[in-house]
Amino acid sequence: MADVKALGDQLVELTVKEVNELASYLKETYGIEPAAAAVAVAGPAAGGAAAPEAKTNFDVVLKSAGANKLQIVKLVKELTGLGLKEAKDVVDGAPKTIKEGLPKDEAENLKKQLVEAGAEVELK
């Protein structure tokens, strides 16, 4: 219990920037957001409901193509196997789901490729 108390004391001393960095790290590394972590730490809700399970599958959502639309269209075509017109329609229709139900590492890799090309992407 002393280790938990020491950890709590350290957390209280974090700056806002450090708290944001910690939240980003938890999300990127473990796929949990601070609100989800609070529920998991608190345990089951009143009435005996089970704690939520960690998310294992993610949807990759294109929020915006950014300034480099042509490159994003080509990348969406390559990543999805769609034709050029269909890939353009997906990009034009953003926000739009690119792929659904991917494992975390695969979804993060896809997101990374799209972000590097200039797109705005989120995992859901």
PDB file of C-alpha atoms in Angstrom:
ATOM      1  CA  MET A   1       0.000   0.000   0.000  1.00  0.00           C
ATOM      2  CA  ALA A   2       2.952   2.326   0.628  1.00  0.00           C
ATOM      3  CA  ASP A   3       3.904   2.058  -3.075  1.00  0.00           C
ATOM      4  CA  VAL A   4       0.408   3.141  -4.109  1.00  0.00           C
ATOM      5  CA  LYS A   5       0.538   6.083  -1.714  1.00  0.00           C
ATOM      6  CA  ALA A   6       3.939   7.125  -3.079  1.00  0.00           C
ATOM      7  CA  LEU A   7       2.619   6.878  -6.629  1.00  0.00           C
ATOM      8  CA  GLY A   8      -0.398   8.980  -5.672  1.00  0.00           C
ATOM      9  CA  ASP A   9       1.879  11.604  -4.150  1.00  0.00           C
ATOM     10  CA  GLN A  10       3.913  11.701  -7.390  1.00  0.00           C
ATOM     11  CA  LEU A  11       0.798  12.038  -9.554  1.00  0.00           C
ATOM     12  CA  VAL A  12      -0.493  14.968  -7.503  1.00  0.00           C
ATOM     13  CA  GLU A  13       2.755  16.841  -8.171  1.00  0.00           C
ATOM     14  CA  LEU A  14       2.514  16.532 -11.998  1.00  0.00           C
ATOM     15  CA  THR A  15       2.167  19.680 -14.074  1.00  0.00           C
ATOM     16  CA  VAL A  16      -0.679  20.033 -16.574  1.00  0.00           C
ATOM     17  CA  LYS A  17       1.786  19.324 -19.390  1.00  0.00           C
ATOM     18  CA  GLU A  18       2.990  16.149 -17.664  1.00  0.00           C
ATOM     19  CA  VAL A  19      -0.596  14.993 -17.071  1.00  0.00           C
ATOM     20  CA  ASN A  20      -1.358  15.487 -20.779  1.00  0.00           C
ATOM     21  CA  GLU A  21       1.798  13.577 -21.730  1.00  0.00           C
ATOM     22  CA  LEU A  22       0.817  10.755 -19.367  1.00  0.00           C
ATOM     23  CA  ALA A  23      -2.695  10.621 -20.866  1.00  0.00           C
ATOM     24  CA  SER A  24      -1.231  10.473 -24.403  1.00  0.00           C
ATOM     25  CA  TYR A  25       1.192   7.727 -23.375  1.00  0.00           C
ATOM     26  CA  LEU A  26      -1.586   5.631 -21.816  1.00  0.00           C
ATOM     27  CA  LYS A  27      -3.757   6.045 -24.906  1.00  0.00           C
ATOM     28  CA  GLU A  28      -0.986   5.235 -27.405  1.00  0.00           C
ATOM     29  CA  THR A  29       0.581   2.381 -25.451  1.00  0.00           C
ATOM     30  CA  TYR A  30      -2.428   0.698 -23.862  1.00  0.00           C
ATOM     31  CA  GLY A  31      -5.402   2.101 -25.762  1.00  0.00           C
ATOM     32  CA  ILE A  32      -6.983   3.516 -22.617  1.00  0.00           C
ATOM     33  CA  GLU A  33      -8.159   7.035 -22.027  1.00  0.00           C
ATOM     34  CA  PRO A  34      -8.101   8.643 -18.581  1.00  0.00           C
ATOM     35  CA  ALA A  35     -11.885   8.304 -18.163  1.00  0.00           C
ATOM     36  CA  ALA A  36     -11.684   4.593 -18.963  1.00  0.00           C
ATOM     37  CA  ALA A  37      -8.787   4.190 -16.536  1.00  0.00           C
ATOM     38  CA  ALA A  38     -10.819   5.799 -13.762  1.00  0.00           C
ATOM     39  CA  VAL A  39     -13.665   3.351 -14.340  1.00  0.00           C
ATOM     40  CA  ALA A  40     -11.271   0.404 -14.339  1.00  0.00           C
ATOM     41  CA  VAL A  41      -9.583   1.557 -11.124  1.00  0.00           C
ATOM     42  CA  ALA A  42     -12.914   2.237  -9.432  1.00  0.00           C
ATOM     43  CA  GLY A  43     -14.028  -1.333 -10.091  1.00  0.00           C
ATOM     44  CA  PRO A  44     -17.526  -2.512 -10.942  1.00  0.00           C
ATOM     45  CA  ALA A  45     -20.349  -0.010 -10.786  1.00  0.00           C
ATOM     46  CA  ALA A  46     -23.026  -0.305  -8.160  1.00  0.00           C
ATOM     47  CA  GLY A  47     -25.249  -3.265  -8.869  1.00  0.00           C
ATOM     48  CA  GLY A  48     -22.368  -5.643  -9.612  1.00  0.00           C
ATOM     49  CA  ALA A  49     -21.800  -4.699 -13.271  1.00  0.00           C
ATOM     50  CA  ALA A  50     -18.457  -5.846 -14.627  1.00  0.00           C
ATOM     51  CA  ALA A  51     -15.715  -3.378 -15.507  1.00  0.00           C
ATOM     52  CA  PRO A  52     -15.382  -2.635 -19.234  1.00  0.00           C
ATOM     53  CA  GLU A  53     -12.887  -4.735 -21.175  1.00  0.00           C
ATOM     54  CA  ALA A  54      -9.906  -3.168 -22.894  1.00  0.00           C
ATOM     55  CA  LYS A  55     -10.644  -2.376 -26.508  1.00  0.00           C
ATOM     56  CA  THR A  56      -8.924  -4.755 -28.923  1.00  0.00           C
ATOM     57  CA  ASN A  57     -10.333  -3.753 -32.324  1.00  0.00           C
ATOM     58  CA  PHE A  58     -10.286  -0.292 -33.824  1.00  0.00           C
ATOM     59  CA  ASP A  59     -11.787   1.535 -36.778  1.00  0.00           C
ATOM     60  CA  VAL A  60      -9.540   3.901 -38.735  1.00  0.00           C
ATOM     61  CA  VAL A  61     -11.460   7.079 -39.573  1.00  0.00           C
ATOM     62  CA  LEU A  62     -10.229   9.656 -42.062  1.00  0.00           C
ATOM     63  CA  LYS A  63     -11.263  13.011 -40.628  1.00  0.00           C
ATOM     64  CA  SER A  64      -9.643  15.184 -43.298  1.00  0.00           C
ATOM     65  CA  ALA A  65      -7.286  14.754 -46.257  1.00  0.00           C
ATOM     66  CA  GLY A  66      -5.372  17.879 -45.339  1.00  0.00           C
ATOM     67  CA  ALA A  67      -3.474  19.851 -47.954  1.00  0.00           C
ATOM     68  CA  ASN A  68      -2.157  16.837 -49.894  1.00  0.00           C
ATOM     69  CA  LYS A  69      -5.445  15.344 -51.131  1.00  0.00           C
ATOM     70  CA  LEU A  70      -4.030  13.540 -54.183  1.00  0.00           C
ATOM     71  CA  GLN A  71      -1.461  11.690 -52.095  1.00  0.00           C
ATOM     72  CA  ILE A  72      -4.149  10.696 -49.582  1.00  0.00           C
ATOM     73  CA  VAL A  73      -6.417   9.407 -52.389  1.00  0.00           C
ATOM     74  CA  LYS A  74      -3.554   7.268 -53.725  1.00  0.00           C
ATOM     75  CA  LEU A  75      -2.741   5.971 -50.245  1.00  0.00           C
ATOM     76  CA  VAL A  76      -6.396   5.143 -49.465  1.00  0.00           C
ATOM     77  CA  LYS A  77      -6.561   3.298 -52.805  1.00  0.00           C
ATOM     78  CA  GLU A  78      -3.434   1.314 -51.933  1.00  0.00           C
ATOM     79  CA  LEU A  79      -4.465   0.534 -48.342  1.00  0.00           C
ATOM     80  CA  THR A  80      -8.065  -0.447 -49.089  1.00  0.00           C
ATOM     81  CA  GLY A  81      -7.836  -2.026 -52.528  1.00  0.00           C
ATOM     82  CA  LEU A  82     -10.481   0.363 -53.845  1.00  0.00           C
ATOM     83  CA  GLY A  83     -10.419   1.788 -57.337  1.00  0.00           C
ATOM     84  CA  LEU A  84      -9.182   5.325 -57.857  1.00  0.00           C
ATOM     85  CA  LYS A  85     -12.693   6.809 -58.119  1.00  0.00           C
ATOM     86  CA  GLU A  86     -13.917   4.954 -55.032  1.00  0.00           C
ATOM     87  CA  ALA A  87     -10.851   6.053 -53.043  1.00  0.00           C
ATOM     88  CA  LYS A  88     -11.459   9.658 -54.141  1.00  0.00           C
ATOM     89  CA  ASP A  89     -15.105   9.358 -53.043  1.00  0.00           C
ATOM     90  CA  VAL A  90     -13.957   8.133 -49.612  1.00  0.00           C
ATOM     91  CA  VAL A  91     -11.545  11.052 -49.235  1.00  0.00           C
ATOM     92  CA  ASP A  92     -14.134  13.555 -50.501  1.00  0.00           C
ATOM     93  CA  GLY A  93     -16.687  12.145 -48.044  1.00  0.00           C
ATOM     94  CA  ALA A  94     -14.470  12.589 -44.974  1.00  0.00           C
ATOM     95  CA  PRO A  95     -15.020  12.028 -42.144  1.00  0.00           C
ATOM     96  CA  LYS A  96     -15.197   8.446 -43.359  1.00  0.00           C
ATOM     97  CA  THR A  97     -14.172   5.061 -41.982  1.00  0.00           C
ATOM     98  CA  ILE A  98     -11.269   3.616 -43.973  1.00  0.00           C
ATOM     99  CA  LYS A  99     -11.055   0.193 -42.285  1.00  0.00           C
ATOM    100  CA  GLU A 100     -12.971  -1.422 -39.441  1.00  0.00           C
ATOM    101  CA  GLY A 101     -12.180  -3.923 -36.700  1.00  0.00           C
ATOM    102  CA  LEU A 102      -8.400  -3.848 -36.954  1.00  0.00           C
ATOM    103  CA  PRO A 103      -6.086  -4.994 -34.162  1.00  0.00           C
ATOM    104  CA  LYS A 104      -4.483  -2.086 -32.317  1.00  0.00           C
ATOM    105  CA  ASP A 105      -1.019  -2.387 -33.882  1.00  0.00           C
ATOM    106  CA  GLU A 106      -2.400  -2.666 -37.414  1.00  0.00           C
ATOM    107  CA  ALA A 107      -4.760   0.287 -36.880  1.00  0.00           C
ATOM    108  CA  GLU A 108      -1.936   2.409 -35.459  1.00  0.00           C
ATOM    109  CA  ASN A 109       0.309   1.515 -38.412  1.00  0.00           C
ATOM    110  CA  LEU A 110      -2.416   2.508 -40.884  1.00  0.00           C
ATOM    111  CA  LYS A 111      -3.013   5.741 -38.986  1.00  0.00           C
ATOM    112  CA  LYS A 112       0.714   6.508 -38.991  1.00  0.00           C
ATOM    113  CA  GLN A 113       0.933   6.058 -42.775  1.00  0.00           C
ATOM    114  CA  LEU A 114      -2.014   8.374 -43.371  1.00  0.00           C
ATOM    115  CA  VAL A 115      -0.799  11.021 -40.916  1.00  0.00           C
ATOM    116  CA  GLU A 116       2.680  10.992 -42.474  1.00  0.00           C
ATOM    117  CA  ALA A 117       1.005  11.684 -45.829  1.00  0.00           C
ATOM    118  CA  GLY A 118      -0.763  14.691 -44.286  1.00  0.00           C
ATOM    119  CA  ALA A 119      -4.194  13.336 -43.385  1.00  0.00           C
ATOM    120  CA  GLU A 120      -6.044  13.873 -40.132  1.00  0.00           C
ATOM    121  CA  VAL A 121      -7.005  10.440 -38.766  1.00  0.00           C
ATOM    122  CA  GLU A 122      -8.490   9.016 -35.589  1.00  0.00           C
ATOM    123  CA  LEU A 123      -8.952   5.551 -34.173  1.00  0.00           C
ATOM    124  CA  LYS A 124     -12.344   4.632 -32.769  1.00  0.00           C
TER     125      LYS A 124
END
